[in-house]
Amino acid sequence: MARGKKIYEGKAKILFEGPEPGTIVQYFKDDATAFNAEKKDVIDGKGVLNNRLSEYFMTGLTQIGVPTHFLKRLNMREQLVRSCEIIPLEVIVRNFAAGTMSKRLGIEEGTQLPRPIVEYCYKDDSLGDPLVSEEHIAAFGWASQQDMDDILGLALRVNDFMSGVMFGVGIKLIDFKIEIGRVYEGDFQRLVVADEISPDSCRLWDIETNQKLDKDVFRRDLGSLTDAYAEVARRLGVLPKTGGHPKPTLVN
Ligand code: 5GP
């Protein structure tokens, strides 16, 4: 499929105009960044794996009635998605303490939380995506109260789905980040899960060994990121059970 004009290039993806109005082609790069792009590398095969994994999660969400921007995968690195207006928030759901929550509150990483905790960060790289409260969101008009109720509902449904899928393959969903987009249909707007869901935006630990199978492998220099992501894909059946990296043989 001929690609349209480049709309935006982010740290891990490039967006192009799609073939139909209201569609976008999302291209997954191999670039990995951490600590607000202070640490950077190119990880052979990461984009291919994230394209497949995000397709897998978004398709599953659609099947259980959670609206997403995903339309179809086009090839190894590209997927067609609905164009939407991204709400400038990172919506984080945590089941176990880790990362910035552990640092902020002094809770040991891996401690199970009394219930899932939803946090919001204002999406602005130049500010380091600061944590904000619903008060900030309402006062600055980033989302309405109705949007916030819907976002919370979506975030918790994604959490239940992702936790269950991961539990089924021996992985603990520690936390994750999603982004929410507005899709306009006539006079109405609908909120959908947008961007991507992949090991770049989740913390995934092996249930038995607590081995990290997510971007912390890159952030903390814990080994091969492609091996970790390929292991997640293999367990989910997105990759064959055998076969190695870094150029995985993909099924279908
Ligand atoms: P933390 O706040 O502990 O750094 O991150 C919480 C969760 O959200 C982790 O799963 C992390 O991967 C994800 N997350 C937070 N900020 C970002 C971001 O800017 N990009 C991506 N891809 N994931 C993020």
Coordinates of C-alpha atoms and ligand atoms in Angstrom, one line a residue:
M1 CA 0.0 0.0 0.0
A2 CA 1.4 3.4 -1.0
R3 CA 2.2 5.5 2.1
G4 CA 0.7 9.0 2.5
K5 CA 2.5 12.0 3.9
K6 CA 4.4 11.8 7.1
I7 CA 2.4 13.4 9.9
Y8 CA 4.5 12.9 12.9
E9 CA 7.7 11.1 14.1
G10 CA 7.9 10.1 17.7
K11 CA 10.5 8.1 19.7
A12 CA 9.2 4.7 18.7
K13 CA 6.8 5.2 15.9
I14 CA 6.1 7.2 12.7
L15 CA 2.6 8.2 11.6
F16 CA 1.7 8.6 8.0
E17 CA -1.6 9.7 6.3
G18 CA -3.7 6.6 5.7
P19 CA -5.3 5.5 2.4
E20 CA -8.8 6.7 3.5
P21 CA -9.8 9.9 5.3
G22 CA -9.8 9.3 9.0
T23 CA -7.1 6.6 8.9
I24 CA -3.4 6.6 9.8
V25 CA -0.6 4.2 9.1
Q26 CA 1.4 3.6 12.2
Y27 CA 5.0 2.5 11.5
F28 CA 6.9 0.8 14.4
K29 CA 10.6 1.7 14.5
D30 CA 13.4 -0.3 16.1
D31 CA 14.5 2.8 18.2
A32 CA 14.5 2.4 21.9
T33 CA 14.7 5.4 24.3
A34 CA 14.5 5.7 28.0
F35 CA 14.8 8.4 30.7
N36 CA 13.1 11.0 28.4
A37 CA 15.4 10.0 25.5
E38 CA 18.7 10.4 27.5
K39 CA 19.4 6.8 26.7
K40 CA 18.9 5.7 23.1
D41 CA 19.7 2.6 21.0
V42 CA 18.4 0.8 17.9
I43 CA 17.2 -2.7 18.8
D44 CA 17.0 -5.0 15.8
G45 CA 13.5 -6.5 15.6
K46 CA 11.8 -4.5 18.3
G47 CA 9.4 -2.7 15.9
V48 CA 8.3 -5.9 14.3
L49 CA 7.6 -7.5 17.7
N50 CA 5.7 -4.4 19.0
N51 CA 3.6 -4.2 15.8
R52 CA 2.5 -7.8 16.3
L53 CA 2.1 -7.6 20.1
S54 CA 0.1 -4.4 19.9
E55 CA -2.1 -5.9 17.2
Y56 CA -2.7 -8.9 19.4
F57 CA -3.7 -6.9 22.5
M58 CA -5.8 -4.3 20.6
T59 CA -7.6 -7.1 18.7
G60 CA -8.4 -8.9 21.9
L61 CA -9.7 -5.7 23.5
T62 CA -12.0 -5.1 20.5
Q63 CA -13.3 -8.6 20.8
I64 CA -14.3 -8.0 24.4
G65 CA -16.0 -4.7 23.5
V66 CA -13.3 -2.2 24.5
P67 CA -13.0 0.3 21.7
T68 CA -9.6 0.9 20.2
H69 CA -8.1 2.8 17.3
F70 CA -6.8 -0.4 15.7
L71 CA -8.1 -1.4 12.2
K72 CA -5.7 -3.9 10.8
R73 CA -2.0 -4.9 10.5
L74 CA -0.6 -4.0 7.1
N75 CA 2.8 -5.7 7.2
M76 CA 5.7 -6.5 9.5
R77 CA 6.1 -2.9 10.7
E78 CA 2.9 -1.1 9.9
Q79 CA -0.7 -1.1 11.1
L80 CA -3.7 0.9 9.9
V81 CA -5.4 2.8 12.7
R82 CA -8.3 5.3 13.1
S83 CA -7.2 8.8 13.2
C84 CA -8.0 10.3 16.6
E85 CA -7.3 13.3 18.7
I86 CA -5.0 12.1 21.5
I87 CA -5.9 13.4 25.0
P88 CA -2.6 14.7 26.4
L89 CA -2.5 12.3 29.3
E90 CA -0.5 9.1 30.0
V91 CA -3.0 6.8 31.8
I92 CA -1.0 4.5 34.0
V93 CA -2.5 1.5 35.9
R94 CA -0.5 -0.2 38.6
N95 CA -1.1 -3.6 40.2
F96 CA 2.3 -3.9 41.9
A97 CA 4.7 -1.2 43.0
A98 CA 7.6 -0.5 40.6
G99 CA 9.3 2.4 38.8
T100 CA 8.3 5.9 39.8
M101 CA 5.7 4.8 42.3
S102 CA 8.4 2.8 44.2
K103 CA 10.7 5.8 44.1
R104 CA 8.1 8.3 45.1
L105 CA 6.5 6.4 47.9
G106 CA 9.4 4.2 49.0
I107 CA 7.5 1.0 48.4
E108 CA 9.7 -2.0 47.4
E109 CA 9.4 -3.0 43.7
G110 CA 7.1 -6.0 43.3
T111 CA 4.9 -5.3 46.3
Q112 CA 1.3 -6.1 45.4
L113 CA -1.0 -3.0 45.8
P114 CA -4.2 -3.2 47.7
R115 CA -6.1 -2.6 44.5
P116 CA -5.2 -1.3 41.0
I117 CA -4.2 2.3 41.2
V118 CA -4.7 4.6 38.2
E119 CA -2.4 7.6 37.7
Y120 CA -2.4 10.4 35.1
C121 CA 0.7 12.1 33.7
Y122 CA 0.6 15.2 31.5
K123 CA 2.1 14.2 28.1
D124 CA 4.9 16.7 27.6
D125 CA 8.4 15.4 27.0
S126 CA 10.0 18.8 27.8
L127 CA 8.5 18.5 31.3
G128 CA 9.3 14.8 31.7
D129 CA 5.6 13.8 31.6
P130 CA 4.7 15.1 35.1
L131 CA 2.2 13.3 37.4
V132 CA -1.1 15.3 37.6
S133 CA -4.3 15.0 39.5
E134 CA -7.9 15.1 38.2
E135 CA -8.0 18.7 39.5
H136 CA -5.3 19.7 37.1
I137 CA -7.0 17.8 34.2
A138 CA -10.4 19.6 34.9
A139 CA -8.9 23.0 35.6
F140 CA -6.8 23.0 32.4
G141 CA -9.6 21.5 30.4
W142 CA -7.6 18.5 29.1
A143 CA -10.6 16.2 29.6
S144 CA -14.2 16.7 31.0
Q145 CA -15.6 14.9 34.0
Q146 CA -17.5 12.6 31.7
D147 CA -14.3 11.8 29.8
M148 CA -12.5 11.1 33.1
D149 CA -15.2 8.6 34.1
D150 CA -14.9 6.9 30.7
I151 CA -11.1 6.9 30.8
L152 CA -11.1 5.3 34.3
G153 CA -13.6 2.6 33.1
L154 CA -11.5 1.9 29.9
A155 CA -8.2 1.8 31.9
L156 CA -9.6 -0.7 34.4
R157 CA -11.1 -2.9 31.6
V158 CA -7.8 -2.9 29.8
N159 CA -6.1 -3.8 33.1
D160 CA -8.5 -6.8 33.7
F161 CA -8.0 -8.0 30.1
M162 CA -4.2 -7.6 30.1
S163 CA -3.8 -9.1 33.6
G164 CA -5.8 -12.1 32.6
V165 CA -4.1 -12.7 29.3
M166 CA -0.7 -12.3 30.9
F167 CA -1.5 -14.5 33.9
G168 CA -2.5 -17.2 31.4
V169 CA 1.0 -17.3 30.0
G170 CA 2.8 -17.1 33.4
I171 CA 3.4 -13.4 33.4
K172 CA 2.5 -10.8 36.1
L173 CA 1.3 -7.5 34.7
I174 CA 3.0 -5.1 37.1
D175 CA 1.8 -1.8 35.4
F176 CA 1.2 -0.3 32.1
K177 CA 0.6 3.0 30.3
I178 CA -2.1 3.7 27.7
E179 CA -3.2 6.7 25.7
I180 CA -6.7 7.6 24.9
G181 CA -8.0 9.2 21.7
R182 CA -11.2 11.0 20.7
V183 CA -12.9 9.8 17.5
Y184 CA -15.5 12.0 16.1
E185 CA -18.6 10.5 14.6
G186 CA -20.9 13.3 13.4
D187 CA -21.7 15.4 16.4
F188 CA -20.6 12.7 18.8
Q189 CA -17.2 11.8 20.2
R190 CA -16.1 8.3 21.3
L191 CA -13.1 7.5 23.4
V192 CA -10.8 4.7 22.2
V193 CA -7.6 3.1 23.4
A194 CA -5.0 4.5 21.0
D195 CA -1.2 4.6 20.5
E196 CA 0.2 1.1 21.3
I197 CA 0.1 -1.6 24.0
S198 CA 3.4 -3.5 24.0
P199 CA 6.3 -4.4 26.3
D200 CA 7.5 -0.8 25.7
S201 CA 4.6 0.5 27.7
C202 CA 4.0 -2.3 30.2
R203 CA 6.0 -3.9 33.0
L204 CA 5.9 -7.7 32.7
W205 CA 7.5 -10.1 35.1
D206 CA 7.7 -13.9 34.9
I207 CA 5.4 -15.2 37.6
E208 CA 7.9 -17.8 38.8
T209 CA 11.2 -16.0 38.6
N210 CA 10.3 -12.3 38.5
Q211 CA 12.5 -12.1 35.3
K212 CA 11.7 -8.8 33.6
L213 CA 10.3 -9.2 30.1
D214 CA 9.7 -5.5 29.2
K215 CA 11.5 -2.2 28.5
D216 CA 13.2 -2.2 31.9
V217 CA 15.6 -4.8 30.3
F218 CA 16.8 -1.8 28.2
R219 CA 16.4 0.9 30.8
R220 CA 18.4 -1.1 33.4
D221 CA 20.8 -3.0 31.0
L222 CA 19.5 -6.4 32.0
G223 CA 20.3 -8.3 28.7
S224 CA 18.7 -8.6 25.3
L225 CA 15.5 -6.6 24.8
T226 CA 14.6 -8.6 21.7
D227 CA 14.9 -11.9 23.6
A228 CA 12.6 -10.5 26.3
Y229 CA 9.9 -9.3 23.8
A230 CA 10.2 -12.4 21.7
E231 CA 9.6 -14.5 24.8
V232 CA 6.4 -12.6 25.5
A233 CA 5.3 -13.1 21.9
R234 CA 6.2 -16.8 21.9
R235 CA 4.2 -17.4 25.1
L236 CA 1.2 -15.7 23.6
G237 CA 1.5 -17.7 20.4
V238 CA 2.3 -14.7 18.3
L239 CA 5.6 -16.4 17.5
P240 CA 6.2 -20.1 17.2
K241 CA 7.3 -21.8 20.4
T242 CA 10.8 -22.5 19.0
G243 CA 13.0 -20.2 17.0
G244 CA 15.2 -17.5 18.0
H245 CA 15.9 -13.9 17.6
P246 CA 16.8 -11.3 16.4
K247 CA 14.9 -11.9 13.1
P248 CA 11.9 -13.9 14.4
T249 CA 9.9 -16.0 12.1
L250 CA 6.3 -14.8 12.5
V251 CA 3.3 -16.9 12.2
N252 CA 0.5 -16.1 9.6
Ligands
5GP1 P1 6.8 4.6 35.6 O1 5.9 5.8 36.0 O2 7.0 3.7 36.8 O3 8.1 5.1 35.0 O4 6.0 3.8 34.5 C1 4.8 3.2 34.7 C2 4.4 2.3 33.5 O5 4.1 3.2 32.4 C3 5.5 1.5 33.0 O6 5.0 0.3 32.5 C4 6.1 2.2 31.9 O7 6.7 1.4 30.8 C5 4.9 3.0 31.3 N1 5.3 4.4 30.9 C6 5.4 5.5 31.6 N2 5.8 6.5 30.8 C7 5.9 6.0 29.6 C8 6.3 6.6 28.4 O8 6.6 7.8 28.2 N3 6.4 5.8 27.3 C9 6.1 4.5 27.4 N4 6.2 3.7 26.3 N5 5.7 3.9 28.5 C10 5.6 4.7 29.6

